Structure formats: structure tokens, C-alpha cells
GROMACS .gro file of C-alpha atoms in nm:
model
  293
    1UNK     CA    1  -6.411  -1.287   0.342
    2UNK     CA    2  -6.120  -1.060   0.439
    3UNK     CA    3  -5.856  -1.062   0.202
    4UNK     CA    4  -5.501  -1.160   0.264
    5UNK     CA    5  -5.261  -0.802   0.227
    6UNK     CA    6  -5.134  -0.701  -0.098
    7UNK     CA    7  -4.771  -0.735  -0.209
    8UNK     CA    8  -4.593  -0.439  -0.238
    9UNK     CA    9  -4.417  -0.428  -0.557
   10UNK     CA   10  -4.062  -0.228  -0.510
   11UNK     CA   11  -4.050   0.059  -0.717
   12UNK     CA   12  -3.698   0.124  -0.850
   13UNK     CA   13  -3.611   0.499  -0.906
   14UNK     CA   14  -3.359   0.581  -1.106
   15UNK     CA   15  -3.090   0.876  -1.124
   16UNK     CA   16  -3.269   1.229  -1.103
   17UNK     CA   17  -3.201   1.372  -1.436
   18UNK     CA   18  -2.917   1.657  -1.409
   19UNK     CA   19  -3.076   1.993  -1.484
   20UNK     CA   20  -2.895   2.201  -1.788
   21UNK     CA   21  -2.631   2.433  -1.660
   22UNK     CA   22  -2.705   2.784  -1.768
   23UNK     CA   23  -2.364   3.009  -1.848
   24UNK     CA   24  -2.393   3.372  -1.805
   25UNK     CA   25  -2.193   3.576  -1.963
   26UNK     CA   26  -1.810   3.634  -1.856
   27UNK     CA   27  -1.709   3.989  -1.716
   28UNK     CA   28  -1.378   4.013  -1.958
   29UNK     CA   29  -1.102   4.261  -1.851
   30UNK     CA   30  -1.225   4.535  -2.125
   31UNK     CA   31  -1.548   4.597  -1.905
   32UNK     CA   32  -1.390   4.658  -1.604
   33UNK     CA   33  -1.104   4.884  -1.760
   34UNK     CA   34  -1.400   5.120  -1.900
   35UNK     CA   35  -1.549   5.114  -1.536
   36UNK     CA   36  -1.256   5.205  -1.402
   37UNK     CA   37  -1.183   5.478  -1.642
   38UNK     CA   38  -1.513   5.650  -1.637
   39UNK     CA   39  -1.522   5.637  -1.291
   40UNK     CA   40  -1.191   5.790  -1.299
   41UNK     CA   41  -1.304   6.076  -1.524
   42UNK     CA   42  -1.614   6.150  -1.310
   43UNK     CA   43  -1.335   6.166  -1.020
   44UNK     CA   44  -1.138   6.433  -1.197
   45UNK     CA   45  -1.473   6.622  -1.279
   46UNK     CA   46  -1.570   6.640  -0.956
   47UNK     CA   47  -1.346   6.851  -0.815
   48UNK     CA   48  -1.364   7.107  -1.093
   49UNK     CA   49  -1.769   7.092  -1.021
   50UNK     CA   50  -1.742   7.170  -0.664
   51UNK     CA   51  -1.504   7.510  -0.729
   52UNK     CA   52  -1.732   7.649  -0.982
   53UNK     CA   53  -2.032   7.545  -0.718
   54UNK     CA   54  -1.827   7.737  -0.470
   55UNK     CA   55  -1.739   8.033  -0.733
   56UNK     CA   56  -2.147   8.046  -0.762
   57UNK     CA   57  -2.144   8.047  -0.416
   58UNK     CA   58  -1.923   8.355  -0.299
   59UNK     CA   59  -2.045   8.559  -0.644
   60UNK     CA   60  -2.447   8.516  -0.454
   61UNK     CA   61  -2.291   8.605  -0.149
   62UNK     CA   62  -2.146   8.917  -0.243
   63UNK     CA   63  -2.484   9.125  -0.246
   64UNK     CA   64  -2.634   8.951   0.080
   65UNK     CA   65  -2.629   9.214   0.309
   66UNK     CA   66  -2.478   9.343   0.636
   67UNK     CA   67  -2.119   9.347   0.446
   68UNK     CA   68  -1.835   9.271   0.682
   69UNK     CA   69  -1.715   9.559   0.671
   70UNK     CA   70  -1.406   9.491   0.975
   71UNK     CA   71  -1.340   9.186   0.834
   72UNK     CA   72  -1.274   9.352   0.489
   73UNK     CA   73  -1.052   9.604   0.643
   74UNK     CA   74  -0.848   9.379   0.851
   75UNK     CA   75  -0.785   9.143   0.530
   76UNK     CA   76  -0.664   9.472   0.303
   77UNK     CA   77  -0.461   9.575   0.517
   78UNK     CA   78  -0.269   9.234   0.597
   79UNK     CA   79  -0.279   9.162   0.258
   80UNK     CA   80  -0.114   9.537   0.138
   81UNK     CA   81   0.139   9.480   0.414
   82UNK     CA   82   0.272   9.120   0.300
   83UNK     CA   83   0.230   9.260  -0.081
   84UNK     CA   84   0.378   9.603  -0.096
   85UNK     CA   85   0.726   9.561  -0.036
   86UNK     CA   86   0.767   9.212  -0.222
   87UNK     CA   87   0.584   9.389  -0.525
   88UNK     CA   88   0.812   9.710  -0.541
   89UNK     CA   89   1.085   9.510  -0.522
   90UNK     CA   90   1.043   9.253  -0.781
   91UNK     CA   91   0.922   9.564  -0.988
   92UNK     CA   92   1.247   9.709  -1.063
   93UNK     CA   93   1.434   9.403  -1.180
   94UNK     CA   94   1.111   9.342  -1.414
   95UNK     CA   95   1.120   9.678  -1.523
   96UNK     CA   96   1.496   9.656  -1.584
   97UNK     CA   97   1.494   9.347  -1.792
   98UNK     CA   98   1.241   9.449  -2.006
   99UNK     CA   99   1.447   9.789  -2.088
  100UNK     CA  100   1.762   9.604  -2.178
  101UNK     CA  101   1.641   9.345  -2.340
  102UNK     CA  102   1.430   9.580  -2.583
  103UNK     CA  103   1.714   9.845  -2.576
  104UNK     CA  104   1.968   9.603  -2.724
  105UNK     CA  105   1.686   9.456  -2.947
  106UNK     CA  106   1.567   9.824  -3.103
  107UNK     CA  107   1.983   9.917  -3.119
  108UNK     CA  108   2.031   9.634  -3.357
  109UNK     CA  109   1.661   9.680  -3.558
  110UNK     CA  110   1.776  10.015  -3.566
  111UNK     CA  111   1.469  10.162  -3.385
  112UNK     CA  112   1.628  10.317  -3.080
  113UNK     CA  113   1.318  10.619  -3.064
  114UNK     CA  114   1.096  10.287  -2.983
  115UNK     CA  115   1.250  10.179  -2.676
  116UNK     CA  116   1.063  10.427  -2.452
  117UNK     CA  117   0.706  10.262  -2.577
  118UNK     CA  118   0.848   9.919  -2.604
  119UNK     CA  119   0.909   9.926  -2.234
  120UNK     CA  120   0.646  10.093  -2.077
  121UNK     CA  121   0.377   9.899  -2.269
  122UNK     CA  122   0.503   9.570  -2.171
  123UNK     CA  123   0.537   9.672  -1.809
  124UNK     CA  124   0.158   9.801  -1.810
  125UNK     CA  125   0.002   9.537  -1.997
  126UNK     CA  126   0.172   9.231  -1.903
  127UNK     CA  127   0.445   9.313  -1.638
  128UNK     CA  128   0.263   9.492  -1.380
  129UNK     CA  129  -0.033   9.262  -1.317
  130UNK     CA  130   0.166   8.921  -1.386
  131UNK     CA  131   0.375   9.029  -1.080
  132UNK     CA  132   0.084   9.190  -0.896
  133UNK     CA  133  -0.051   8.847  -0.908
  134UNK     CA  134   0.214   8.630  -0.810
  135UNK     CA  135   0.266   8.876  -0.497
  136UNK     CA  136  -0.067   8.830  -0.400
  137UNK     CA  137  -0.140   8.465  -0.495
  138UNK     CA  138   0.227   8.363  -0.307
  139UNK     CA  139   0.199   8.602  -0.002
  140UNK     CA  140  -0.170   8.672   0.045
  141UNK     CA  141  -0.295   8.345  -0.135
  142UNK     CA  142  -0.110   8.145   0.100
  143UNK     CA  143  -0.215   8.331   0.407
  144UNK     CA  144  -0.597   8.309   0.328
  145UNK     CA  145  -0.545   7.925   0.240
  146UNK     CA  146  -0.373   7.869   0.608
  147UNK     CA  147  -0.620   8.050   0.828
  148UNK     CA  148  -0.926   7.922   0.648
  149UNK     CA  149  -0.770   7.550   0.654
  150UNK     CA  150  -0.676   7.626   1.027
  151UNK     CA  151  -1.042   7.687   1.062
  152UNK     CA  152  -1.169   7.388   0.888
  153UNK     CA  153  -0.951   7.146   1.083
  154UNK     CA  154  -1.032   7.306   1.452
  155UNK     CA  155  -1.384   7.267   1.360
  156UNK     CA  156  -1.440   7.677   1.354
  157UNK     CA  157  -1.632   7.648   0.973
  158UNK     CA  158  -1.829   7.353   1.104
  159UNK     CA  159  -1.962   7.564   1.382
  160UNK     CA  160  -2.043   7.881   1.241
  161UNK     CA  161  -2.280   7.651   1.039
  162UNK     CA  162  -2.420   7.543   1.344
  163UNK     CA  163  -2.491   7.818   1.499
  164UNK     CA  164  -2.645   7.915   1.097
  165UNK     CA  165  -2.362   8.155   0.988
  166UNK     CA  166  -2.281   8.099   0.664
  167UNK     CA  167  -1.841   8.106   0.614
  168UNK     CA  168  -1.864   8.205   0.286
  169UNK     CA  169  -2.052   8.521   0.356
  170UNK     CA  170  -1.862   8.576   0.687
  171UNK     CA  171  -1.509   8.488   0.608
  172UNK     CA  172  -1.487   8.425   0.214
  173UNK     CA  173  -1.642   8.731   0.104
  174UNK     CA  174  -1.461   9.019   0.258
  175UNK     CA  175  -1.137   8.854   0.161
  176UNK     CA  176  -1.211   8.805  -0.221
  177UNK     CA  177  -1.310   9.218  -0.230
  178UNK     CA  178  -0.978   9.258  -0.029
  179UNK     CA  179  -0.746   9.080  -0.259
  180UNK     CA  180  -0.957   9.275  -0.558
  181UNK     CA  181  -0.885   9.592  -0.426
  182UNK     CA  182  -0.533   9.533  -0.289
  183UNK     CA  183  -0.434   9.423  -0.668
  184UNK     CA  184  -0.593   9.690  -0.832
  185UNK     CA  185  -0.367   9.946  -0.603
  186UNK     CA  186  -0.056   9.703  -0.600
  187UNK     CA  187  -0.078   9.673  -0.944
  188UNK     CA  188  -0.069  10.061  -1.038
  189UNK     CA  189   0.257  10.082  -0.775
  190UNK     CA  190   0.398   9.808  -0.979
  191UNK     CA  191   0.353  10.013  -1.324
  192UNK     CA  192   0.490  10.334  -1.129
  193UNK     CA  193   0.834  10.119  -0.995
  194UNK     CA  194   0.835   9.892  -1.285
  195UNK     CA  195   0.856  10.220  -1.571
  196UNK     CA  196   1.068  10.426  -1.330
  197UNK     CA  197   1.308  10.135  -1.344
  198UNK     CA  198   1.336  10.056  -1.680
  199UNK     CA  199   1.329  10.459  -1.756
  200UNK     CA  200   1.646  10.464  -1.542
  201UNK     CA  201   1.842  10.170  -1.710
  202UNK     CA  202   1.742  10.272  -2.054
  203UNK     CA  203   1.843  10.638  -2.015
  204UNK     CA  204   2.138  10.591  -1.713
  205UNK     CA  205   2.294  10.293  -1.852
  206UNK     CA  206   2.230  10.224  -2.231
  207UNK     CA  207   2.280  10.628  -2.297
  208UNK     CA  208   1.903  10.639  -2.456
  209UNK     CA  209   1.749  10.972  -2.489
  210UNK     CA  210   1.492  11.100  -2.216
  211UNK     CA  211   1.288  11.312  -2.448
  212UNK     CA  212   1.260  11.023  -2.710
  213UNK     CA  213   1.199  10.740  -2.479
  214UNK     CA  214   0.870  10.986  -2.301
  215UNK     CA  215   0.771  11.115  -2.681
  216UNK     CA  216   0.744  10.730  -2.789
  217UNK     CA  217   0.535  10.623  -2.505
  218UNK     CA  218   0.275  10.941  -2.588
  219UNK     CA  219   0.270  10.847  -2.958
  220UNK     CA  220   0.230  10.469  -2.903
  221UNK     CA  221   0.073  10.449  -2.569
  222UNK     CA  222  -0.302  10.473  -2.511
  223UNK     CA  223  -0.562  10.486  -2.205
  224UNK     CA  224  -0.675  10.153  -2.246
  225UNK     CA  225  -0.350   9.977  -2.196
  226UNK     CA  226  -0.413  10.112  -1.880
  227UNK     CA  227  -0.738  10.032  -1.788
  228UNK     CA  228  -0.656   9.640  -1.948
  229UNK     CA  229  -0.358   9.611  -1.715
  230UNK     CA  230  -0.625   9.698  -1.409
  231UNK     CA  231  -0.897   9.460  -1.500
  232UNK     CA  232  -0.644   9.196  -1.534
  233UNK     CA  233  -0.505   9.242  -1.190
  234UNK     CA  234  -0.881   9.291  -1.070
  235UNK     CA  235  -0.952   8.992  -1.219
  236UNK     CA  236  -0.625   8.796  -1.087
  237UNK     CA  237  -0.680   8.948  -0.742
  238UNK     CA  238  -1.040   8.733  -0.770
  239UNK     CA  239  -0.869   8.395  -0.913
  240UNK     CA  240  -0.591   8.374  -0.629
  241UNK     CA  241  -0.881   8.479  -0.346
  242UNK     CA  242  -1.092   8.215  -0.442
  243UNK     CA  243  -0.900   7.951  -0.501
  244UNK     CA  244  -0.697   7.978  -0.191
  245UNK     CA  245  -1.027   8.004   0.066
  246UNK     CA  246  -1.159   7.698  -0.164
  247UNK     CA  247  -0.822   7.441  -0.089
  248UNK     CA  248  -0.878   7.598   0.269
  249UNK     CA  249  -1.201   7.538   0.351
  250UNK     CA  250  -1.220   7.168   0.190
  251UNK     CA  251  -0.820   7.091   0.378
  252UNK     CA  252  -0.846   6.740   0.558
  253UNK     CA  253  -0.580   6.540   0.747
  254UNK     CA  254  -0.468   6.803   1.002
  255UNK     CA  255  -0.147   7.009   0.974
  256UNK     CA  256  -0.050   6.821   0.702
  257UNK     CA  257  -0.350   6.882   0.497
  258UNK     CA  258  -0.362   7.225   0.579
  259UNK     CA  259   0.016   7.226   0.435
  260UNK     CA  260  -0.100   7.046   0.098
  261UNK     CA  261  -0.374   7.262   0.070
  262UNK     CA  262  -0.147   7.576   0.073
  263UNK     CA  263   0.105   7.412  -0.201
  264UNK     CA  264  -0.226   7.319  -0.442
  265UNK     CA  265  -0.374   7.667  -0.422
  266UNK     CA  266  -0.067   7.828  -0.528
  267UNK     CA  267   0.044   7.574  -0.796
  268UNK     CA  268  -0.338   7.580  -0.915
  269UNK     CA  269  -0.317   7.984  -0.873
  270UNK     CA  270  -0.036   8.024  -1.090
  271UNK     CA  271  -0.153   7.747  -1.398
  272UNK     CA  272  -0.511   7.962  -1.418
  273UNK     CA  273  -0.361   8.316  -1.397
  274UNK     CA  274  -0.104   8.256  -1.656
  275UNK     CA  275  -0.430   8.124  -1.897
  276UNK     CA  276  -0.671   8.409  -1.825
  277UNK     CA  277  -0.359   8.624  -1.892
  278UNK     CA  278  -0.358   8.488  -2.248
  279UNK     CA  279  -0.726   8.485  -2.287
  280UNK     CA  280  -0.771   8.859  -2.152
  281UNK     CA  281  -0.452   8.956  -2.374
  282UNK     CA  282  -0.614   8.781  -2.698
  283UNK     CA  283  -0.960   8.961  -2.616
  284UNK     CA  284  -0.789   9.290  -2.577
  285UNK     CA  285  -0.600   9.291  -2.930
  286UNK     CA  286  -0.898   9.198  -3.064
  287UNK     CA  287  -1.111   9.459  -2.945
  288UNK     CA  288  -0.941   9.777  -2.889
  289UNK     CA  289  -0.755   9.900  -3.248
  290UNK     CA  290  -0.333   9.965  -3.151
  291UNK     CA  291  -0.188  10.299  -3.263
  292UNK     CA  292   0.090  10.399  -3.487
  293UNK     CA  293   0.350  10.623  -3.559
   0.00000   0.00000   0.00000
């Protein structure tokens, strides 16, 4: 016997059960602030990084050999001809400050046989290569910036690289040993100008004594504050070189960049010579003993 179907009995289902809501964590305002800043800080590291990297850079490429040897005399000799006549003349006036400021200083200590030392020591140690190197970081800084960030934005730099010549070796190079050189030399005209000037306002217009103010310089003076006064503008004549081909070889935006990149190099020039001058000075003091009377 077949049997008859079976009722389906209706199965009632009933509301799914809701599933527990999980809550992550919030992302407060502190987090992001301390994202922001280190990322910030890494920012301003980074462009410190990449000038040492480049420093590295044109110091290896110094020994590679063939040396450019035109390229280093055409950038000496437009670098001595923007330099020479700014530096001479800015010379005197530094020169002549110094020698009335310590003339009327020594009148009043009493000390009048000083003045000759007084003067010629600060225009060798400090005088000479502090103007040395704003002559050559203003005139010849600023050229080397332009040209190399004229390069950069006609696409030049990008292909000397293609054809596998390196632009620090080629370009960079000669013009770092050019500024050195040029400084050194600028820098002993500046000591000539800068004690003939002061010589001339001490003795012409204060009514000092020639033989004192020459016999105080040989007592007091010594051949290291010569040789200090040379390093220093050797090693300003390296600062303002490399930092001005750096800004011009990383310009961007055009003219425009090329413009900013001029302005940074010598703002940036000036801020580091003015520190290594006070590092350099502190080292030498603390090396080399000073003489008496």
C-alpha cells in the first residue's frame, strides 16, 4: 500500500543573531602630529644627507684622472677677474676701520706702540679671508651656481650622464680647485691692501708713529698667523665652490629655480663660512702658543 504524502510541518526561523561589533582602536590627533613631525625631521635631514653625499662625491673625484686641466684654467681666471677688483676695494675700507677703531681704542688704554700689531693681526687672521670669502662666495659663488643650474634645466648634466660623463668630475671638479686657488692668492692681495690701508690711516691721519706701528707687528706678529689666514681662505674657497655647484646642479622649476638656487647658495655660503671661521679661529688659539712683549 502506497502511502498518502507527508505533511510538511512549517519551520519558523527566527531573527539571525547580530554578530558582536569589534572596535579597533581610534587614530587620536597625538599619532598623527608625531607622524607628521618625524616625517618632517627626516625632510630637513635629507637635504643635509645629499650635500655631504655630494661633498664625498667631488673629494673621490678629485684624484680620478685626466684632470681638466682647460676647464680649470678658464674657471681661475673668470673667477680672479670678477674677484680682484671687488676684493682690493673692500680691502681698504676694512683695513681702515680696523686702524681707527684700535687707534682710538689703544689712545685711551694708553697703548699707542700696540696699534701697529693690533691692526695687522686682525687684518691677517680674520679680515683678509672673511672678505676673500664673501668676494668669492657673492661674485664667483653666484656665477658657478647660474651656469651649473643653466645646465641642469637645459638638460646639459642629464646628458653628459648619458653619454657616461660624469658632471662632477667634468664640471664640479676643476671649479672647486679654481675657487681654492683663486682665494688663496685673493686672500694674500687682501692682507697686502688691507695693512697698507690701515698703515696709512694710522700713521697719515691719527699722527701714529711708522717705526712703532712696524716694530709692534715684528714683536707680536708670527708666521703662523699667516699661514692660518691661508688655510682659512683655502678652506672658504672649498665651502662657497661646493655649495654653489650643489644648489646648481639639484635647481628645478626653470629660470626661476635657477634664480632661488643662486639666493640659497649664497645665504647658505655665508651662515657656514662665518661658523668654520669660529671653529678654525678656536682651533688655532688653541694650538699654536701667542707671543708677547
Amino acid at each position: 500500500m502506497s502511502s498518502g504524502p507527508k505533511a510538511v510541518e512549517p519551520t519558523t526561523a527566527g531573527p539571525a543573531p547580530a554578530e558582536p561589533t569589534v572596535t579597533g582602536p581610534t587614530v587620536t590627533g597625538p599619532t598623527v602630529t608625531g607622524a607628521t613631525a618625524a616625517g618632517r625631521f627626516a625632510a630637513g635631514l635629507r637635504g643635509p644627507g645629499h650635500f655631504f653625499a655630494f661633498c664625498l662625491d667631488a673629494l673621490r673625484s678629485v684624484f680620478r684622472r685626466p684632470f681638466q686641466v682647460r676647464e680649470f684654467v678658464q674657471q681661475a681666471w673668470f673667477i680672479s677677474s670678477v674677484s680682484i677688483l671687488p676684493a682690493a676695494l673692500v680691502a681698504i675700507p676694512f683695513g681702515a676701520v680696523i686702524a681707527l677703531q684700535l687707534g682710538s681704542l689703544v689712545r685711551q688704554l694708553g697703548a699707542q706702540s700696540f696699534t701697529g700689531a693690533a691692526s695687522v693681526l686682525a687684518v691677517v687672521r680674520e679680515a683678509s679671508p672673511i672678505v676673500t670669502a664673501l668676494i668669492i662666495a657673492g661674485a664667483g659663488g653666484s656665477a658657478i651656481c647660474a651656469d651649473l643650474g643653466a645646465r641642469k634645466i637645459r638638460e646639459e648634466l642629464d646628458a653628459m650622464e648619458v653619454l657616461g660623463i660624469d658632471p662632477i668630475h667634468r664640471l664640479v671638479v676643476p671649479r672647486i680647485i679654481a675657487s681654492m686657488l683663486v682665494a688663496v692668492l685673493l686672500n694674500g692681495l687682501v692682507s697686502v691692501v688691507g695693512v697698507a690701508g690701515g698703515y696709512f690711516f694710522n700713521v697719515v691721519l691719527q699722527g701714529g708713529t711708522p717705526g712703532a706701528y712696524l716694530a709692534s707687528f715684528q714683536a707680536l706678529g708670527q708666521l703662523p698667523d699667516l699661514i692660518v689666514g691661508e688655510v682659512k681662505a683655502l678652506l672658504f674657497g672649498a665651502v662657497a665652490a661646493l655649495v654653489a655647484s650643489y644648489h646648481g646642479m639639484t635647481a628645478k622649476g626653470g629660470p626661476k629655480g635657477v634664480g632661488d638656487a643662486v639666493n640659497q647658495s649664497v645665504v647658505l655660503t655665508f651662515m657656514l663660512l662665518f661658523a668654520l671661521n669660529f671653529v678654525l679661529t678656536a682651533v688655532y688659539f688653541q694650538l699654536v702658543p701667542q707671543r708677547g712683549m
